[in-house]
Short mmCIF file of N, CA and C in Angstrom, two decimals:
data_model
loop_
_atom_site.label_atom_id
_atom_site.label_comp_id
_atom_site.label_asym_id
_atom_site.label_seq_id
_atom_site.Cartn_x
_atom_site.Cartn_y
_atom_site.Cartn_z
N UNK A 1 61.28 -23.44 54.08
CA UNK A 1 60.36 -23.10 52.19
C UNK A 1 60.53 -24.16 51.13
N UNK A 2 60.19 -24.38 50.44
CA UNK A 2 60.02 -25.20 50.00
C UNK A 2 60.50 -24.65 47.93
N UNK A 3 61.31 -25.24 47.42
CA UNK A 3 61.62 -24.11 46.55
C UNK A 3 61.93 -25.50 45.16
N UNK A 4 61.70 -25.02 43.85
CA UNK A 4 61.92 -26.05 43.05
C UNK A 4 63.00 -26.01 43.04
N UNK A 5 63.56 -27.53 42.13
CA UNK A 5 64.98 -27.85 42.02
C UNK A 5 65.12 -27.29 40.52
N UNK A 6 66.56 -26.60 40.49
CA UNK A 6 66.87 -26.07 39.16
C UNK A 6 66.87 -26.96 37.87
N UNK A 7 67.21 -28.19 38.29
CA UNK A 7 68.26 -29.23 37.27
C UNK A 7 67.20 -30.05 36.87
N UNK A 8 65.90 -30.20 37.83
CA UNK A 8 64.28 -31.30 37.42
C UNK A 8 63.58 -30.48 36.36
N UNK A 9 63.93 -29.33 36.03
CA UNK A 9 63.21 -28.62 34.94
C UNK A 9 63.84 -28.60 33.66
N UNK A 10 62.83 -29.25 32.66
CA UNK A 10 63.59 -29.23 31.52
C UNK A 10 63.69 -27.67 30.71
N UNK A 11 64.54 -27.94 29.87
CA UNK A 11 64.30 -26.35 29.20
C UNK A 11 64.01 -26.73 27.55
N UNK A 12 63.35 -25.64 27.56
CA UNK A 12 62.70 -25.79 26.01
C UNK A 12 63.16 -25.32 24.79
N UNK A 13 63.56 -26.67 23.72
CA UNK A 13 64.42 -25.63 23.21
C UNK A 13 64.40 -24.48 22.09
N UNK A 14 65.39 -23.26 22.24
CA UNK A 14 64.70 -22.42 21.01
C UNK A 14 64.69 -21.04 22.44
N UNK A 15 64.23 -21.62 23.54
CA UNK A 15 64.37 -20.28 24.36
C UNK A 15 65.95 -20.26 25.26
N UNK A 16 66.62 -18.91 25.56
CA UNK A 16 68.01 -19.17 26.06
C UNK A 16 67.55 -18.36 27.21
N UNK A 17 67.92 -18.99 28.21
CA UNK A 17 68.18 -18.80 29.54
C UNK A 17 69.71 -17.93 30.07
N UNK A 18 69.17 -16.83 30.82
CA UNK A 18 70.28 -16.11 31.58
C UNK A 18 70.32 -16.77 33.41
N UNK A 19 71.79 -16.54 33.86
CA UNK A 19 72.19 -16.70 35.35
C UNK A 19 72.17 -15.45 35.27
N UNK A 20 71.47 -15.34 36.43
CA UNK A 20 71.59 -13.89 36.89
C UNK A 20 71.72 -13.67 38.42
N UNK A 21 72.19 -12.90 39.10
CA UNK A 21 72.48 -12.69 40.90
C UNK A 21 71.81 -11.11 40.83
N UNK A 22 70.64 -11.40 41.51
CA UNK A 22 69.84 -10.29 41.75
C UNK A 22 69.67 -9.59 42.73
N UNK A 23 69.80 -8.38 43.77
CA UNK A 23 69.79 -8.03 44.79
C UNK A 23 69.13 -6.82 45.05
N UNK A 24 68.23 -7.33 46.26
CA UNK A 24 67.37 -6.47 46.18
C UNK A 24 67.22 -5.85 47.74
N UNK A 25 66.44 -4.82 48.06
CA UNK A 25 66.93 -3.92 49.20
C UNK A 25 65.80 -4.12 49.77
N UNK A 26 65.20 -4.45 50.90
CA UNK A 26 63.43 -4.60 51.26
C UNK A 26 63.72 -2.92 51.97
N UNK A 27 62.61 -2.33 51.80
CA UNK A 27 62.63 -0.88 52.64
C UNK A 27 60.98 -0.94 53.50
N UNK A 28 61.08 -2.29 54.10
CA UNK A 28 59.44 -2.43 55.07
C UNK A 28 58.31 -2.15 54.18
N UNK A 29 57.99 -1.99 52.97
CA UNK A 29 57.01 -2.28 51.90
C UNK A 29 56.69 -3.40 52.05
N UNK A 30 57.32 -4.63 52.03
CA UNK A 30 57.02 -6.14 51.56
C UNK A 30 57.93 -7.08 52.42
N UNK A 31 57.06 -8.00 52.75
CA UNK A 31 58.12 -9.31 53.88
C UNK A 31 58.65 -9.84 52.98
N UNK A 32 59.75 -10.14 53.19
CA UNK A 32 60.61 -11.07 52.65
C UNK A 32 60.25 -12.33 52.22
N UNK A 33 59.04 -13.06 53.16
CA UNK A 33 58.76 -14.59 52.24
C UNK A 33 57.23 -13.87 51.56
N UNK A 34 56.98 -12.99 51.60
CA UNK A 34 55.79 -12.82 50.44
C UNK A 34 56.46 -12.70 49.27
N UNK A 35 57.73 -11.93 49.02
CA UNK A 35 58.04 -11.75 48.21
C UNK A 35 58.31 -12.75 47.10
N UNK A 36 59.50 -13.66 48.16
CA UNK A 36 59.39 -14.74 47.79
C UNK A 36 58.58 -16.06 46.79
N UNK A 37 57.49 -15.80 47.60
CA UNK A 37 56.44 -16.92 47.25
C UNK A 37 55.76 -15.78 45.97
N UNK A 38 55.82 -14.56 45.91
CA UNK A 38 55.56 -14.06 44.36
C UNK A 38 56.47 -14.51 43.29
N UNK A 39 57.72 -14.16 43.52
CA UNK A 39 58.57 -14.88 42.65
C UNK A 39 58.84 -16.28 41.99
N UNK A 40 58.28 -17.18 43.37
CA UNK A 40 58.41 -18.60 43.19
C UNK A 40 56.58 -18.81 42.25
N UNK A 41 55.54 -18.74 43.24
CA UNK A 41 54.90 -18.90 42.83
C UNK A 41 54.13 -18.32 41.97
N UNK A 42 53.72 -17.15 41.27
CA UNK A 42 52.99 -16.04 40.69
C UNK A 42 53.61 -16.30 39.75
N UNK A 43 55.17 -16.09 39.65
CA UNK A 43 55.95 -15.74 38.53
C UNK A 43 56.48 -16.94 37.87
N UNK A 44 56.32 -18.36 38.74
CA UNK A 44 57.19 -19.07 38.21
C UNK A 44 58.14 -19.18 38.06
N UNK A 45 59.09 -18.42 38.91
CA UNK A 45 60.63 -18.39 38.29
C UNK A 45 61.38 -19.26 39.48
N UNK A 46 62.14 -20.27 39.38
CA UNK A 46 63.27 -20.32 40.07
C UNK A 46 63.84 -20.01 40.46
N UNK A 47 65.28 -19.78 41.93
CA UNK A 47 65.39 -18.91 42.70
C UNK A 47 66.33 -20.03 43.56
N UNK A 48 67.64 -19.57 43.87
CA UNK A 48 68.25 -19.60 45.05
C UNK A 48 68.77 -18.54 45.97
N UNK A 49 68.58 -18.58 47.19
CA UNK A 49 68.62 -17.60 48.09
C UNK A 49 70.76 -17.90 48.39
N UNK A 50 71.40 -16.59 48.02
CA UNK A 50 72.44 -16.75 47.86
C UNK A 50 73.06 -16.09 49.72
N UNK A 51 72.25 -15.01 49.64
CA UNK A 51 72.81 -14.57 51.10
C UNK A 51 71.34 -13.49 50.90
N UNK A 52 71.07 -13.24 52.50
CA UNK A 52 70.04 -12.92 53.12
C UNK A 52 70.24 -12.41 54.58
N UNK A 53 70.24 -10.96 54.72
CA UNK A 53 70.75 -10.19 56.06
C UNK A 53 69.22 -9.26 55.87
N UNK A 54 68.16 -9.60 56.43
CA UNK A 54 67.14 -9.46 56.63
C UNK A 54 66.37 -9.26 58.29
N UNK A 55 66.35 -7.97 58.93
CA UNK A 55 65.91 -7.85 60.32
C UNK A 55 64.43 -7.65 59.79
N UNK A 56 63.92 -8.06 61.15
CA UNK A 56 62.34 -7.42 61.20
C UNK A 56 61.93 -6.89 62.39
N UNK A 57 61.38 -5.60 62.57
CA UNK A 57 61.33 -4.68 63.00
C UNK A 57 59.36 -3.94 63.26
N UNK A 58 58.87 -4.55 64.30
CA UNK A 58 57.93 -4.04 64.42
C UNK A 58 56.73 -4.64 62.78
N UNK A 59 56.92 -5.96 62.62
CA UNK A 59 56.19 -6.21 61.92
C UNK A 59 56.41 -5.79 60.06
N UNK A 60 57.76 -4.91 59.80
CA UNK A 60 57.85 -4.88 58.75
C UNK A 60 59.09 -5.56 58.54
N UNK A 61 60.00 -5.74 57.68
CA UNK A 61 61.24 -6.58 56.62
C UNK A 61 61.80 -5.20 56.44
N UNK A 62 63.30 -5.00 56.58
CA UNK A 62 64.62 -4.29 56.36
C UNK A 62 65.88 -4.91 55.96
N UNK A 63 66.32 -4.44 55.18
CA UNK A 63 68.08 -5.49 54.86
C UNK A 63 67.97 -5.50 53.22
N UNK A 64 68.54 -6.83 53.00
CA UNK A 64 68.94 -7.00 51.50
C UNK A 64 68.75 -8.39 51.60
N UNK A 65 68.95 -8.72 50.28
CA UNK A 65 69.31 -10.50 49.51
C UNK A 65 69.79 -10.19 48.54
N UNK A 66 70.63 -11.82 48.11
CA UNK A 66 70.37 -12.23 47.25
C UNK A 66 70.11 -13.48 46.64
N UNK A 67 69.72 -13.21 45.13
CA UNK A 67 69.39 -14.42 44.60
C UNK A 67 69.85 -15.00 43.17
N UNK A 68 69.95 -15.96 43.32
CA UNK A 68 70.52 -16.93 41.74
C UNK A 68 69.34 -17.14 41.22
N UNK A 69 69.02 -16.32 39.75
CA UNK A 69 67.79 -16.69 38.46
C UNK A 69 68.50 -17.44 37.64
N UNK A 70 67.69 -18.42 37.13
CA UNK A 70 68.05 -19.08 35.97
C UNK A 70 66.76 -18.43 34.93
N UNK A 71 66.86 -17.39 33.84
CA UNK A 71 65.15 -16.93 33.66
C UNK A 71 65.61 -16.34 32.13
N UNK A 72 64.56 -16.84 31.82
CA UNK A 72 64.63 -15.61 30.41
C UNK A 72 64.37 -14.64 30.48
N UNK A 73 64.67 -13.49 29.47
CA UNK A 73 65.09 -12.11 29.40
C UNK A 73 63.20 -11.32 30.06
N UNK A 74 62.73 -12.39 29.22
CA UNK A 74 60.95 -11.84 29.24
C UNK A 74 60.69 -11.97 30.76
N UNK A 75 60.55 -13.32 31.34
CA UNK A 75 60.62 -13.26 32.83
C UNK A 75 61.35 -12.28 33.74
N UNK A 76 62.59 -12.39 33.75
CA UNK A 76 63.27 -11.52 34.27
C UNK A 76 62.58 -9.55 34.13
N UNK A 77 62.06 -9.58 32.73
CA UNK A 77 61.81 -7.88 32.72
C UNK A 77 60.13 -7.89 33.41
N UNK A 78 59.60 -9.33 33.61
CA UNK A 78 58.42 -8.90 34.33
C UNK A 78 58.68 -8.94 36.27
N UNK A 79 59.71 -9.62 36.47
CA UNK A 79 60.26 -9.33 37.91
C UNK A 79 61.09 -8.04 37.67
N UNK A 80 61.93 -7.38 37.27
CA UNK A 80 62.05 -5.94 37.13
C UNK A 80 60.58 -5.05 37.81
N UNK A 81 59.89 -5.14 36.61
CA UNK A 81 58.70 -4.61 36.82
C UNK A 81 57.91 -4.55 37.56
N UNK A 82 57.46 -5.57 38.37
CA UNK A 82 56.98 -5.76 39.85
C UNK A 82 57.55 -5.13 41.09
N UNK A 83 58.93 -5.33 40.56
CA UNK A 83 60.07 -4.73 41.68
C UNK A 83 60.02 -3.29 41.67
N UNK A 84 60.12 -2.65 40.71
CA UNK A 84 59.76 -1.29 40.50
C UNK A 84 58.80 -0.60 41.14
N UNK A 85 58.00 -1.46 40.58
CA UNK A 85 56.41 -1.11 41.07
C UNK A 85 55.85 -1.21 42.39
N UNK A 86 56.36 -1.50 42.87
CA UNK A 86 56.57 -1.99 44.62
C UNK A 86 57.45 -0.53 45.35
N UNK A 87 58.81 -0.26 44.50
CA UNK A 87 59.31 0.42 44.66
C UNK A 87 60.67 0.19 45.88
N UNK A 88 60.59 -1.16 45.52
CA UNK A 88 62.16 -1.99 45.90
C UNK A 88 63.09 -1.91 45.19
N UNK A 89 64.18 -1.47 45.55
CA UNK A 89 65.74 -0.88 45.19
C UNK A 89 66.53 -2.19 44.90
N UNK A 90 66.64 -2.68 43.52
CA UNK A 90 67.18 -3.92 43.13
C UNK A 90 68.30 -3.58 41.57
N UNK A 91 69.15 -4.66 42.17
CA UNK A 91 70.31 -4.67 41.19
C UNK A 91 70.61 -5.80 40.38
N UNK A 92 71.04 -6.11 39.27
CA UNK A 92 71.49 -7.41 39.04
C UNK A 92 73.03 -7.48 37.88
N UNK A 93 73.19 -8.95 38.09
CA UNK A 93 74.18 -9.07 37.27
C UNK A 93 74.17 -10.40 36.85
N UNK A 94 74.92 -10.38 35.45
CA UNK A 94 75.10 -11.57 34.68
C UNK A 94 76.14 -12.54 35.23
N UNK A 95 75.44 -13.82 35.80
CA UNK A 95 76.48 -14.66 35.94
C UNK A 95 77.47 -15.53 35.40
N UNK A 96 78.80 -15.12 35.83
CA UNK A 96 79.32 -16.15 34.82
C UNK A 96 80.51 -16.54 35.18
N UNK A 97 80.32 -17.71 34.99
CA UNK A 97 81.04 -19.05 35.82
C UNK A 97 82.11 -19.34 34.85
N UNK A 98 83.34 -19.28 35.25
CA UNK A 98 84.57 -19.41 34.78
C UNK A 98 84.28 -21.13 34.78
N UNK A 99 85.23 -21.70 34.15
CA UNK A 99 85.37 -22.83 33.87
C UNK A 99 86.86 -23.49 33.56
N UNK A 100 87.73 -24.12 34.88
CA UNK A 100 89.34 -24.28 34.06
C UNK A 100 89.35 -25.70 33.79
N UNK A 101 90.08 -26.04 32.81
CA UNK A 101 90.24 -27.38 32.53
C UNK A 101 91.49 -27.93 33.06
#
């Protein structure tokens, strides 16, 4: 699988991006690789797979996975709409990284 490098993308001035951890539950209605393809190629969002526990049973995908997203609010709302439209249970948490000096 080929994904874009997050550091190589230049951020446009005036657009704030959030770091979000998204967890999605697969219910057999959509394949894992198809969902990642939609997120990257059709929606143009970069992601990193943090954790994936996916099982393939009779051609359907079940399980859950977590993605790290660096996205704008509008892009994330479009993704949430897409997931809800396809009846994929999802939760998200804004990622806060503490840096100690």
